[in-house]
Amino acid sequence: MAAQSQSSKRAWKLEEFVAHTSSVNCLSLGSKSGRVMVTGGEDNKVNMWAIGKPNVIMSLSGHTSPVECVKFNPTEELVMAGSKSGTLKIWDLDSAKIVRTLTGHKSNIQSLNFHPYGDFVASGSLDTNVKLWDIRRKGCIFTYKGHTDGITAIEFSPDGRWIVSSSADSSARLWDLTAGKILHSFSHNGPVNTIEFHPNEFLLATGSSDRRIKFSEDGSVIFSGLQDVLKVYNWEPIRCYDTVQVGWEKIVDFTVTSNQLIGASFNQANVSVSIIDIEKLNMTGSSGQHMGITQDHTAKVDIARLETSEIPNSEKAPTSQRQSLTDMGEVERLSSPARDSNPKDIPVDPFKTEVGAVGDTKQSKSNEKCEVENLSEKTTDADDLQSCQNNKRVSSAISSEAVSVTLKEKAPEIDLSLFPTEKTDSKIDENKILLELLKDHSVICSVIGNRIQNLNAIHEPWMNGNIKDSIDKAIQIQDTAVLVDLLNILIRNHKLWTLDICAYTLPQVKTLIQDKRECYIRVACQVLRLILKNFGSLIKSTLRSTDFVTGVDITREERLEKCRICYEELSNIKTVISEKAMISGKIGGTFRELQLAFATAID
């Protein structure tokens, strides 16, 4: 009966524990895995935790004053923390060592964020300034000035072009990252505490009375965290779909993972974590079961469609373009004349097209109430900045990397000495270059042709809806690259996975984990994360179940057998992971992260 009661709940408190020896000042959840949390306290420490485990994983020291804000980087490999003294420190979690210490703020650092794909971070302080830092050069690139009170939150746009800052001065400001000029200022009736970009569209949400807001993973709705309440909103038009009572008191941060919204808060030295079952929320407005308009009218929602090329600096959109409603903060539609595509699909180098704007004081002085201070070297190395960005742009398509690995193994390198450089004035021998490019052309064509043939072999059963046969075919043809292609597709389609697919795939995952090619190892690790998140609790609960039924329950017996197979395969893989967890570098860090996932899911 207790289990049945728990399953019927939409929200419940997962845990509450003492996180520091003195008061907790800040916390942040890892948005990638949704399974880790970092806290900062008056004891000058930064502590890392696994969600659901009250024992500290790692305690990071180095600050000499209370920690005021903390943040994971997007891959959860780094943790950044700002202190009361205005110092910013970054730790590498693999080595638990400080990799950067940045100074320059004159007061408490209250907000931090990592650039979505570059080696840059932003910080906001009680000194009213926002600073952009180059991690590699260990220095400040820009100081964005214009707010009249402390900075409360900072967010980069998904494409990396813009940065938005919110402040206790009742405003949020949108900045051009490279030129440093203000594009727009949004006003509230009170301090702006939280800001969030839409994941796929040029839409910005800001929250005033709300403690925290977040777009759903697909961007269809907004989750708004208030005192002991979660609200679900449609953003166009603004409408409250659902209201859930949650015992998180004053929400500080939340994230979404595995159809669960995880919210965290703190009170004195204690941290509490609450869970909301997203599948039980009304997110379409199709039913009135949980809908209702809130009676709390302490904040408003403003909607405006803006063309940034037409926005006068420090001016709001005309009232005729705005709609006012209640309960949240502010939502703004942002349209860039230069881009109409999904901002996440094509990362844009913030320093590529406007490097000349670095240090351009004429442009910054033309903006009212906006001062940009260039603290970097006067002669900015454009090539260095470009290289910094390019190093981070790794394609998400593992199949492309697998093709390149195969070609490198079968074709010799091209003789680059035949190609002229900027320093040579010799005439180009086009015939020699053409012959060099055509060398081993037949080998390359053969590799690609075999690849296409093998992909066609698994395509037919896939189109018939028989995923297991597709996997079986990929195993039979003994082309690891094709198997990796297939797994990469399955990773992007979580709903296609079943216990049967898990049991059939795990032996192949064990082989890939031990492969010498890093791209194959990464795909195997992604598959393991997916299986542990989506099926770990099912496997564990099924194997531990003591319920018995009269007669033969074929369905239950089949499920139990599949769970046994999966558990045995996962146990074997766990042994391999434990052996490889001592490896240094990012791969070793990935294996250590998987160790934590195993401990959380099936131990």
Coordinates of C-alpha atoms in Angstrom, one line a residue:
M1 CA 0.0 0.0 0.0
A2 CA 2.9 2.4 0.8
A3 CA 4.4 1.8 -2.7
Q4 CA 1.0 2.4 -4.3
S5 CA 0.6 5.7 -2.3
Q6 CA 4.1 6.8 -3.4
S7 CA 3.3 6.1 -7.1
S8 CA 0.2 8.2 -6.9
K9 CA 2.1 11.3 -5.8
R10 CA 3.0 14.0 -8.2
A11 CA 5.6 15.6 -5.8
W12 CA 7.6 14.4 -2.8
K13 CA 10.7 15.3 -0.8
L14 CA 13.6 12.9 -1.7
E15 CA 16.1 13.9 1.0
E16 CA 17.2 16.5 3.5
F17 CA 20.7 16.6 5.0
V18 CA 23.4 18.8 6.6
A19 CA 25.6 20.1 3.8
H20 CA 28.1 22.3 5.6
T21 CA 29.5 23.0 9.0
S22 CA 27.9 26.4 8.8
S23 CA 25.2 28.1 6.7
V24 CA 24.8 27.1 3.1
N25 CA 24.9 30.2 0.8
C26 CA 24.3 28.7 -2.7
L27 CA 23.8 25.5 -4.7
S28 CA 23.6 24.3 -8.3
L29 CA 22.4 21.1 -9.9
G30 CA 24.2 19.5 -12.8
S31 CA 21.9 19.9 -15.8
K32 CA 23.6 17.3 -18.0
S33 CA 23.1 14.2 -15.7
G34 CA 20.6 15.6 -13.3
R35 CA 22.3 13.4 -10.7
V36 CA 24.9 15.7 -9.0
M37 CA 24.8 18.9 -7.0
V38 CA 27.3 21.3 -5.7
T39 CA 26.9 23.6 -2.7
G40 CA 28.9 26.6 -1.3
G41 CA 28.9 27.8 2.3
E42 CA 30.0 30.2 5.0
D43 CA 32.8 27.7 5.8
N44 CA 34.6 28.7 2.6
K45 CA 34.1 25.2 1.1
V46 CA 32.5 23.9 -2.1
N47 CA 31.0 20.4 -1.6
M48 CA 29.8 18.0 -4.3
W49 CA 26.9 15.5 -3.8
A50 CA 25.1 12.7 -5.6
I51 CA 21.4 13.2 -5.6
G52 CA 19.8 10.8 -3.2
K53 CA 23.1 10.2 -1.4
P54 CA 23.7 12.2 1.8
N55 CA 27.5 11.6 1.8
V56 CA 29.7 14.2 0.3
I57 CA 31.6 13.0 -2.8
M58 CA 34.2 15.8 -2.9
S59 CA 35.1 18.8 -0.8
L60 CA 36.9 21.6 -2.7
S61 CA 38.9 24.1 -0.8
G62 CA 40.8 27.2 -1.8
H63 CA 38.5 30.2 -1.1
T64 CA 39.4 32.3 1.9
S65 CA 36.0 33.9 2.3
P66 CA 32.4 32.5 2.2
V67 CA 31.3 31.0 -1.1
E68 CA 28.4 33.1 -2.6
C69 CA 27.6 31.2 -5.9
V70 CA 28.5 27.9 -7.6
K71 CA 28.0 26.5 -11.1
F72 CA 28.8 23.3 -13.1
N73 CA 30.1 23.7 -16.7
P74 CA 27.8 22.0 -19.3
T75 CA 29.8 18.7 -19.3
E76 CA 30.0 18.6 -15.5
E77 CA 33.8 18.4 -15.7
L78 CA 34.4 21.7 -14.0
V79 CA 33.0 23.6 -11.1
M80 CA 33.2 27.4 -10.7
A81 CA 32.6 29.2 -7.5
G82 CA 32.6 32.9 -6.6
S83 CA 33.3 34.3 -3.1
K84 CA 32.4 37.2 -0.9
S85 CA 35.7 38.8 -1.6
G86 CA 35.1 38.9 -5.3
T87 CA 37.4 36.1 -6.2
L88 CA 36.4 33.4 -8.8
K89 CA 37.9 29.9 -8.7
I90 CA 37.5 27.0 -11.2
W91 CA 38.2 23.3 -10.2
D92 CA 38.8 20.4 -12.5
L93 CA 36.7 17.6 -10.9
D94 CA 38.9 14.8 -12.3
S95 CA 41.9 16.0 -10.3
A96 CA 40.0 18.0 -7.7
K97 CA 42.5 20.8 -8.2
I98 CA 42.1 24.5 -8.9
V99 CA 42.8 25.3 -12.5
R100 CA 42.0 29.0 -12.5
T101 CA 41.8 31.8 -10.0
L102 CA 40.3 35.1 -11.4
T103 CA 40.2 38.4 -9.6
G104 CA 38.8 41.8 -10.5
H105 CA 35.4 42.2 -8.9
K106 CA 35.3 44.7 -6.0
S107 CA 32.5 42.9 -4.0
N108 CA 30.6 39.7 -3.7
I109 CA 30.2 37.5 -6.8
Q110 CA 26.5 36.6 -6.9
S111 CA 26.1 34.9 -10.2
L112 CA 28.2 32.8 -12.6
N113 CA 27.8 31.0 -15.9
F114 CA 29.9 29.1 -18.5
H115 CA 29.8 30.0 -22.2
P116 CA 27.9 27.2 -24.1
Y117 CA 30.9 26.1 -26.1
G118 CA 33.9 28.4 -25.6
D119 CA 36.6 28.7 -23.0
F120 CA 34.8 31.7 -21.5
V121 CA 32.9 32.4 -18.3
A122 CA 30.8 35.3 -17.1
S123 CA 30.4 36.6 -13.5
G124 CA 28.1 39.2 -11.9
S125 CA 28.8 41.0 -8.7
L126 CA 27.3 43.1 -6.0
D127 CA 29.6 45.8 -7.5
T128 CA 26.9 46.1 -10.3
N129 CA 29.3 44.9 -13.0
V130 CA 29.2 41.9 -15.3
K131 CA 32.6 40.5 -16.4
L132 CA 33.5 38.2 -19.3
W133 CA 36.6 36.1 -18.7
D134 CA 38.9 34.1 -21.0
I135 CA 39.8 31.0 -19.0
R136 CA 42.9 30.2 -21.1
R137 CA 44.4 33.6 -20.8
K138 CA 43.4 33.9 -17.2
G139 CA 42.1 37.5 -17.7
C140 CA 39.0 39.6 -18.1
I141 CA 38.0 40.5 -21.6
F142 CA 35.1 42.9 -21.0
T143 CA 33.4 44.6 -18.1
Y144 CA 29.7 45.3 -18.9
K145 CA 28.5 48.4 -17.0
G146 CA 25.1 49.8 -16.7
H147 CA 23.2 48.2 -13.8
T148 CA 22.7 50.3 -10.7
D149 CA 22.4 47.4 -8.2
G150 CA 23.9 43.9 -7.6
I151 CA 23.7 41.3 -10.4
T152 CA 21.4 38.4 -9.5
A153 CA 21.7 36.1 -12.6
I154 CA 23.6 35.7 -15.9
E155 CA 22.7 33.6 -18.9
F156 CA 24.3 33.1 -22.4
S157 CA 22.1 32.7 -25.4
P158 CA 22.2 29.2 -26.8
D159 CA 24.2 30.4 -29.9
G160 CA 26.7 32.2 -27.7
R161 CA 26.1 35.6 -29.3
W162 CA 24.4 37.4 -26.5
I163 CA 24.5 37.6 -22.7
V164 CA 21.6 38.7 -20.5
S165 CA 22.0 39.9 -16.9
S166 CA 19.4 40.5 -14.2
S167 CA 19.7 42.8 -11.3
A168 CA 18.2 43.9 -8.0
D169 CA 17.7 47.3 -9.8
S170 CA 14.4 45.8 -11.2
S171 CA 15.9 45.3 -14.7
A172 CA 17.3 42.7 -17.0
R173 CA 19.7 43.7 -19.8
L174 CA 20.5 42.0 -23.1
W175 CA 24.1 42.6 -24.3
D176 CA 25.9 41.9 -27.5
L177 CA 28.8 39.7 -26.4
T178 CA 31.6 41.0 -28.6
A179 CA 30.6 44.6 -29.2
G180 CA 29.7 45.0 -25.5
K181 CA 26.8 47.2 -26.3
I182 CA 23.4 46.9 -24.7
L183 CA 20.6 45.7 -27.0
H184 CA 17.6 46.0 -24.8
S185 CA 16.6 46.6 -21.2
F186 CA 13.6 44.8 -19.6
S187 CA 11.9 46.4 -16.5
H188 CA 10.1 44.8 -13.6
N189 CA 8.4 46.3 -10.5
G190 CA 10.9 44.5 -8.2
P191 CA 14.3 42.8 -8.3
V192 CA 14.7 40.4 -11.2
N193 CA 15.9 37.1 -9.7
T194 CA 16.1 34.6 -12.5
I195 CA 16.4 34.5 -16.3
E196 CA 16.2 31.7 -18.9
F197 CA 16.6 31.4 -22.7
H198 CA 14.3 29.2 -24.7
P199 CA 16.3 26.1 -25.9
N200 CA 15.2 26.5 -29.6
E201 CA 13.8 29.9 -30.2
F202 CA 14.8 33.5 -29.7
L203 CA 12.7 33.8 -26.5
L204 CA 13.7 35.1 -23.1
A205 CA 11.9 34.6 -19.8
T206 CA 12.7 36.6 -16.7
G207 CA 11.3 36.1 -13.2
S208 CA 10.7 38.7 -10.5
S209 CA 8.8 37.4 -7.6
D210 CA 9.5 33.9 -8.7
R211 CA 12.6 32.3 -7.3
R212 CA 13.3 30.1 -10.3
I213 CA 12.1 29.5 -13.9
K214 CA 13.0 27.0 -16.5
F215 CA 11.8 25.9 -20.0
S216 CA 10.9 22.3 -20.5
E217 CA 13.4 20.2 -22.5
D218 CA 11.4 20.7 -25.7
G219 CA 10.6 24.3 -24.9
S220 CA 6.8 23.8 -25.0
V221 CA 6.1 25.0 -21.5
I222 CA 7.8 27.0 -18.6
F223 CA 8.3 25.6 -15.2
S224 CA 8.0 28.3 -12.5
G225 CA 9.1 27.7 -8.9
L226 CA 7.5 29.8 -6.2
Q227 CA 7.3 29.3 -2.5
D228 CA 6.1 25.7 -1.9
V229 CA 4.6 25.7 -5.4
L230 CA 5.5 24.6 -9.0
K231 CA 3.5 26.2 -11.8
V232 CA 3.4 25.0 -15.4
Y233 CA 2.8 27.7 -18.1
N234 CA 2.2 27.8 -21.7
W235 CA 4.1 30.8 -23.0
E236 CA 2.2 31.6 -26.2
P237 CA -0.4 32.6 -25.2
I238 CA 0.5 32.8 -21.5
R239 CA -1.7 30.3 -19.6
C240 CA -1.3 28.4 -16.4
Y241 CA -1.7 24.7 -17.2
D242 CA -1.0 23.2 -13.8
T243 CA -0.2 24.0 -10.1
V244 CA 1.6 21.5 -7.8
Q245 CA 2.1 21.9 -4.1
V246 CA 5.8 21.1 -3.3
G247 CA 7.5 21.2 0.1
W248 CA 10.7 22.9 -1.2
E249 CA 10.1 26.1 0.7
K250 CA 12.3 28.6 -1.2
I251 CA 13.5 26.9 -4.4
V252 CA 17.0 27.8 -5.4
D253 CA 17.6 25.6 -8.5
F254 CA 16.0 22.8 -10.5
T255 CA 16.7 20.6 -13.5
V256 CA 14.9 18.0 -15.6
T257 CA 16.0 14.5 -16.1
S258 CA 14.3 11.1 -16.8
N259 CA 10.8 12.6 -16.8
Q260 CA 11.5 14.1 -13.3
L261 CA 11.9 17.7 -12.2
I262 CA 14.5 17.8 -9.4
G263 CA 14.3 20.9 -7.2
A264 CA 16.8 21.9 -4.5
S265 CA 16.7 24.4 -1.7
F266 CA 18.6 25.2 1.5
N267 CA 17.9 26.6 5.0
Q268 CA 20.8 27.4 7.3
A269 CA 23.2 24.4 7.1
N270 CA 20.6 22.0 5.6
V271 CA 19.9 21.2 1.9
S272 CA 16.7 19.5 0.8
V273 CA 15.9 17.9 -2.6
S274 CA 12.3 17.4 -4.0
I275 CA 11.1 15.4 -6.9
I276 CA 8.2 16.1 -9.3
D277 CA 6.9 13.5 -11.7
I278 CA 6.6 15.3 -15.0
E279 CA 4.5 12.6 -16.6
K280 CA 1.8 13.4 -14.1
L281 CA 1.8 17.2 -14.9
N282 CA -0.7 18.8 -17.2
M283 CA 1.5 20.2 -19.9
T284 CA -1.0 20.6 -22.8
G285 CA -4.0 22.3 -21.2
S286 CA -6.2 19.5 -22.7
S287 CA -7.7 18.6 -19.3
G288 CA -8.9 20.9 -16.5
Q289 CA -8.0 18.4 -13.7
H290 CA -5.1 20.4 -12.3
M291 CA -5.6 23.7 -14.0
G292 CA -6.4 27.0 -12.4
I293 CA -5.4 30.6 -12.2
T294 CA -3.2 31.6 -9.3
Q295 CA -4.4 34.2 -6.8
D296 CA -0.9 35.6 -6.3
H297 CA -0.7 38.8 -8.4
T298 CA 2.7 40.0 -7.1
A299 CA 4.4 39.8 -10.5
K300 CA 3.4 40.1 -14.1
V301 CA 4.2 38.5 -17.5
D302 CA 5.1 40.7 -20.5
I303 CA 5.2 39.4 -24.0
A304 CA 7.0 41.4 -26.8
R305 CA 8.2 40.4 -30.2
L306 CA 11.4 42.3 -30.8
E307 CA 13.7 42.9 -33.8
T308 CA 17.1 43.6 -32.3
S309 CA 18.2 45.7 -35.3
E310 CA 15.4 48.1 -34.5
I311 CA 15.7 48.3 -30.6
P312 CA 16.8 51.7 -29.3
N313 CA 19.3 51.2 -26.6
S314 CA 17.9 51.2 -23.1
E315 CA 14.3 51.5 -24.4
K316 CA 11.4 49.0 -24.0
A317 CA 9.2 47.8 -26.8
P318 CA 6.0 49.9 -27.3
T319 CA 3.1 49.1 -25.0
S320 CA 1.0 48.2 -28.0
Q321 CA 3.2 45.2 -28.7
R322 CA 3.0 43.8 -25.2
Q323 CA 0.5 41.6 -23.3
S324 CA 0.4 41.6 -19.5
L325 CA -0.7 38.7 -17.4
T326 CA 0.2 37.4 -13.9
D327 CA 2.3 35.0 -11.8
M328 CA 5.7 34.9 -13.4
G329 CA 8.2 37.3 -14.6
E330 CA 8.7 38.5 -18.1
V331 CA 8.9 36.6 -21.4
E332 CA 10.4 38.3 -24.4
R333 CA 10.5 37.1 -28.1
L334 CA 13.9 37.9 -29.6
S335 CA 14.4 37.8 -33.3
S336 CA 17.8 38.1 -34.9
P337 CA 17.8 39.4 -38.5
A338 CA 21.0 37.5 -39.1
R339 CA 19.6 34.1 -38.1
D340 CA 16.3 32.4 -38.3
S341 CA 17.4 28.9 -37.6
N342 CA 17.5 27.0 -34.4
P343 CA 20.2 28.7 -32.3
K344 CA 21.4 25.4 -30.9
D345 CA 21.9 23.7 -34.2
I346 CA 24.7 25.9 -35.5
P347 CA 27.0 27.4 -32.8
V348 CA 28.1 30.8 -33.7
D349 CA 31.6 32.0 -32.8
P350 CA 31.1 35.2 -30.7
F351 CA 34.5 36.4 -31.7
K352 CA 34.6 35.4 -35.3
T353 CA 32.8 38.2 -37.2
E354 CA 33.3 41.1 -34.9
V355 CA 36.8 40.7 -33.5
G356 CA 37.4 44.3 -34.5
A357 CA 34.9 45.3 -31.9
V358 CA 37.2 44.2 -29.2
G359 CA 38.5 47.4 -27.7
D360 CA 36.4 49.6 -30.0
T361 CA 35.6 52.3 -27.5
K362 CA 33.8 54.5 -30.0
Q363 CA 31.0 52.0 -30.5
S364 CA 30.6 51.4 -26.8
K365 CA 30.6 55.1 -25.9
S366 CA 27.7 55.7 -28.3
N367 CA 25.3 53.7 -26.0
E368 CA 23.5 55.6 -23.3
K369 CA 24.2 54.5 -19.7
C370 CA 26.4 51.7 -21.0
E371 CA 30.2 51.6 -20.5
V372 CA 32.4 48.7 -21.7
E373 CA 35.8 48.4 -20.2
N374 CA 38.4 46.4 -22.2
L375 CA 40.8 45.0 -19.7
S376 CA 42.5 42.5 -22.1
E377 CA 45.6 43.2 -24.2
K378 CA 45.1 46.0 -26.7
T379 CA 46.3 43.8 -29.6
T380 CA 43.8 40.9 -29.5
D381 CA 45.0 37.8 -31.3
A382 CA 42.0 37.0 -33.5
D383 CA 43.5 33.7 -34.7
D384 CA 44.0 32.6 -31.1
L385 CA 40.4 33.4 -30.2
Q386 CA 39.2 31.6 -33.3
S387 CA 41.3 28.6 -32.4
C388 CA 39.8 28.6 -28.9
Q389 CA 36.3 28.3 -30.4
N390 CA 37.2 25.8 -33.0
N391 CA 38.7 23.4 -30.5
K392 CA 35.3 23.2 -28.8
R393 CA 33.3 22.5 -31.9
V394 CA 33.2 18.8 -32.0
S395 CA 30.4 17.3 -34.1
S396 CA 27.7 15.5 -32.2
A397 CA 27.4 12.9 -35.0
I398 CA 29.6 10.1 -33.8
S399 CA 29.2 8.4 -37.2
S400 CA 31.2 11.1 -38.9
E401 CA 34.1 10.6 -36.5
A402 CA 33.9 6.9 -36.9
V403 CA 34.2 7.3 -40.7
S404 CA 37.3 9.5 -40.3
V405 CA 38.8 6.8 -37.9
T406 CA 38.3 4.1 -40.5
L407 CA 39.8 6.2 -43.3
K408 CA 42.8 7.1 -41.3
E409 CA 43.5 3.4 -40.6
K410 CA 43.3 2.5 -44.3
A411 CA 44.7 5.5 -46.2
P412 CA 48.1 7.2 -45.8
E413 CA 48.4 10.8 -45.0
I414 CA 48.5 13.4 -47.8
D415 CA 51.9 15.0 -48.4
L416 CA 51.2 18.6 -47.2
S417 CA 54.6 19.8 -48.3
L418 CA 53.3 20.0 -51.9
F419 CA 50.9 22.7 -50.9
P420 CA 52.1 26.3 -50.8
T421 CA 52.0 28.3 -47.6
E422 CA 51.7 32.0 -46.9
K423 CA 55.5 32.2 -46.5
T424 CA 56.3 30.7 -49.9
D425 CA 56.1 32.4 -53.2
S426 CA 56.8 29.3 -55.4
K427 CA 54.3 28.6 -58.2
I428 CA 51.6 26.0 -57.5
D429 CA 52.1 22.8 -59.4
E430 CA 48.4 21.9 -59.8
N431 CA 49.2 18.5 -61.4
K432 CA 51.2 17.4 -58.4
I433 CA 48.5 18.5 -56.0
L434 CA 45.8 16.7 -58.0
L435 CA 47.8 13.5 -58.1
E436 CA 48.4 13.7 -54.4
L437 CA 44.7 14.2 -53.7
L438 CA 43.8 11.3 -56.0
K439 CA 46.3 8.9 -54.4
D440 CA 44.5 6.0 -52.8
H441 CA 41.2 7.5 -54.0
S442 CA 40.0 3.9 -54.8
V443 CA 40.7 2.8 -51.2
I444 CA 38.6 5.7 -49.8
C445 CA 35.7 4.9 -52.3
S446 CA 35.8 1.3 -51.3
V447 CA 35.6 2.1 -47.6
I448 CA 32.6 4.5 -48.1
G449 CA 30.9 2.0 -50.5
N450 CA 31.2 -0.8 -47.9
R451 CA 29.8 1.5 -45.3
I452 CA 26.8 2.3 -47.4
Q453 CA 26.2 -1.3 -48.2
N454 CA 26.2 -2.3 -44.5
L455 CA 24.0 0.6 -43.5
N456 CA 21.5 -0.5 -46.2
A457 CA 21.6 -4.0 -44.7
I458 CA 20.3 -2.8 -41.3
H459 CA 17.9 -0.3 -42.9
E460 CA 15.3 -2.8 -44.0
P461 CA 14.5 -4.4 -40.6
W462 CA 14.7 -0.9 -39.0
M463 CA 12.0 0.4 -41.4
N464 CA 9.9 -2.6 -40.6
G465 CA 10.0 -1.7 -36.9
N466 CA 12.3 -4.6 -35.9
I467 CA 15.0 -2.8 -34.0
K468 CA 16.4 -6.1 -32.5
D469 CA 16.9 -7.5 -36.0
S470 CA 18.7 -4.3 -37.0
I471 CA 21.1 -4.7 -34.1
D472 CA 21.5 -8.4 -34.9
K473 CA 22.4 -7.5 -38.5
A474 CA 24.9 -5.0 -37.4
I475 CA 26.6 -7.6 -35.2
Q476 CA 26.6 -10.2 -38.0
I477 CA 28.3 -8.0 -40.6
Q478 CA 31.1 -7.3 -38.0
D479 CA 31.3 -3.6 -38.9
T480 CA 31.8 -1.8 -35.6
A481 CA 31.3 1.6 -37.1
V482 CA 27.8 0.7 -38.4
L483 CA 26.9 -0.7 -34.9
V484 CA 28.0 2.6 -33.4
D485 CA 25.9 4.5 -36.0
L486 CA 22.9 2.4 -34.9
L487 CA 23.5 3.0 -31.2
N488 CA 23.9 6.7 -31.8
I489 CA 20.5 6.8 -33.4
L490 CA 18.9 4.9 -30.5
I491 CA 20.5 7.2 -28.0
R492 CA 18.6 10.1 -29.6
N493 CA 15.3 8.2 -29.4
H494 CA 14.8 7.1 -25.8
K495 CA 11.3 5.8 -26.4
L496 CA 12.6 3.0 -28.7
W497 CA 14.4 1.3 -25.8
T498 CA 12.9 -1.7 -24.1
L499 CA 14.3 -4.3 -21.6
D500 CA 14.8 -6.7 -24.5
I501 CA 16.9 -4.1 -26.5
C502 CA 18.9 -3.4 -23.3
A503 CA 19.7 -7.1 -22.8
Y504 CA 20.6 -7.5 -26.5
T505 CA 22.8 -4.4 -26.6
L506 CA 24.8 -4.6 -23.3
P507 CA 27.3 -7.3 -24.5
Q508 CA 28.1 -5.1 -27.4
V509 CA 28.5 -2.1 -25.1
K510 CA 31.0 -4.1 -23.0
T511 CA 33.1 -4.6 -26.1
L512 CA 32.9 -1.0 -27.2
I513 CA 34.0 0.2 -23.7
Q514 CA 37.2 -1.7 -24.2
D515 CA 37.8 -0.4 -27.7
K516 CA 40.9 1.6 -28.4
R517 CA 38.9 4.3 -30.3
E518 CA 37.7 7.1 -28.0
C519 CA 34.7 7.9 -30.2
Y520 CA 33.4 4.3 -29.7
I521 CA 34.0 4.5 -25.9
R522 CA 32.0 7.7 -25.7
V523 CA 29.0 6.2 -27.5
A524 CA 29.1 3.1 -25.2
C525 CA 29.2 5.4 -22.1
Q526 CA 26.1 7.3 -23.4
V527 CA 24.2 4.0 -23.9
L528 CA 25.1 3.0 -20.3
R529 CA 23.9 6.3 -18.9
L530 CA 20.6 5.9 -20.8
I531 CA 20.1 2.3 -19.6
L532 CA 21.0 3.1 -16.0
K533 CA 18.7 6.2 -15.9
N534 CA 15.7 4.6 -17.6
F535 CA 15.9 1.0 -16.5
G536 CA 18.1 0.9 -13.5
S537 CA 15.4 1.3 -10.9
L538 CA 13.1 -1.2 -12.8
I539 CA 15.8 -3.8 -12.9
K540 CA 16.7 -3.4 -9.2
S541 CA 13.0 -3.4 -8.0
T542 CA 12.1 -6.4 -10.2
L543 CA 15.0 -8.5 -8.9
R544 CA 14.3 -7.5 -5.3
S545 CA 10.6 -8.1 -5.5
T546 CA 9.2 -10.7 -3.0
D547 CA 5.7 -10.7 -4.4
F548 CA 4.4 -14.1 -5.6
V549 CA 1.3 -14.9 -7.6
T550 CA -0.7 -18.0 -7.9
G551 CA -0.1 -20.0 -11.0
V552 CA 2.3 -19.0 -13.8
D553 CA 2.6 -15.4 -14.8
I554 CA 4.4 -15.6 -18.1
T555 CA 4.8 -11.8 -18.5
R556 CA 6.3 -11.4 -15.1
E557 CA 8.7 -14.4 -15.6
E558 CA 9.9 -12.9 -19.0
R559 CA 10.4 -9.5 -17.4
L560 CA 12.3 -11.1 -14.5
E561 CA 14.5 -13.1 -16.9
K562 CA 15.4 -10.0 -18.9
C563 CA 16.2 -8.1 -15.8
R564 CA 18.5 -10.9 -14.6
I565 CA 20.3 -10.8 -18.0
C566 CA 20.6 -7.0 -17.8
Y567 CA 21.9 -7.1 -14.2
E568 CA 24.5 -9.7 -15.0
E569 CA 25.7 -7.8 -18.1
L570 CA 25.8 -4.5 -16.1
S571 CA 27.7 -6.2 -13.3
N572 CA 30.3 -7.4 -15.8
I573 CA 30.6 -3.9 -17.3
K574 CA 30.8 -2.3 -13.9
T575 CA 34.0 -4.4 -13.3
V576 CA 35.5 -3.1 -16.5
I577 CA 34.5 0.5 -15.6
S578 CA 36.1 0.1 -12.1
E579 CA 39.4 -1.0 -13.8
K580 CA 39.4 1.9 -16.2
A581 CA 38.3 4.6 -13.6
M582 CA 42.0 5.1 -12.7
I583 CA 42.8 6.4 -16.2
S584 CA 43.6 10.2 -16.2
G585 CA 42.0 12.7 -18.5
K586 CA 38.4 13.1 -19.7
I587 CA 37.8 9.4 -20.4
G588 CA 38.8 8.6 -16.9
G589 CA 36.5 11.2 -15.6
T590 CA 33.7 9.7 -17.7
F591 CA 34.3 6.3 -16.2
R592 CA 34.3 7.7 -12.7
E593 CA 31.0 9.4 -13.5
L594 CA 29.6 6.1 -14.6
Q595 CA 30.8 4.5 -11.4
L596 CA 28.6 7.0 -9.6
A597 CA 25.7 6.2 -11.9
F598 CA 26.1 2.5 -11.2
A599 CA 26.0 3.1 -7.5
T600 CA 22.9 5.2 -7.8
A601 CA 21.0 3.0 -10.2
I602 CA 21.6 -0.7 -9.4
D603 CA 23.7 -1.1 -6.2

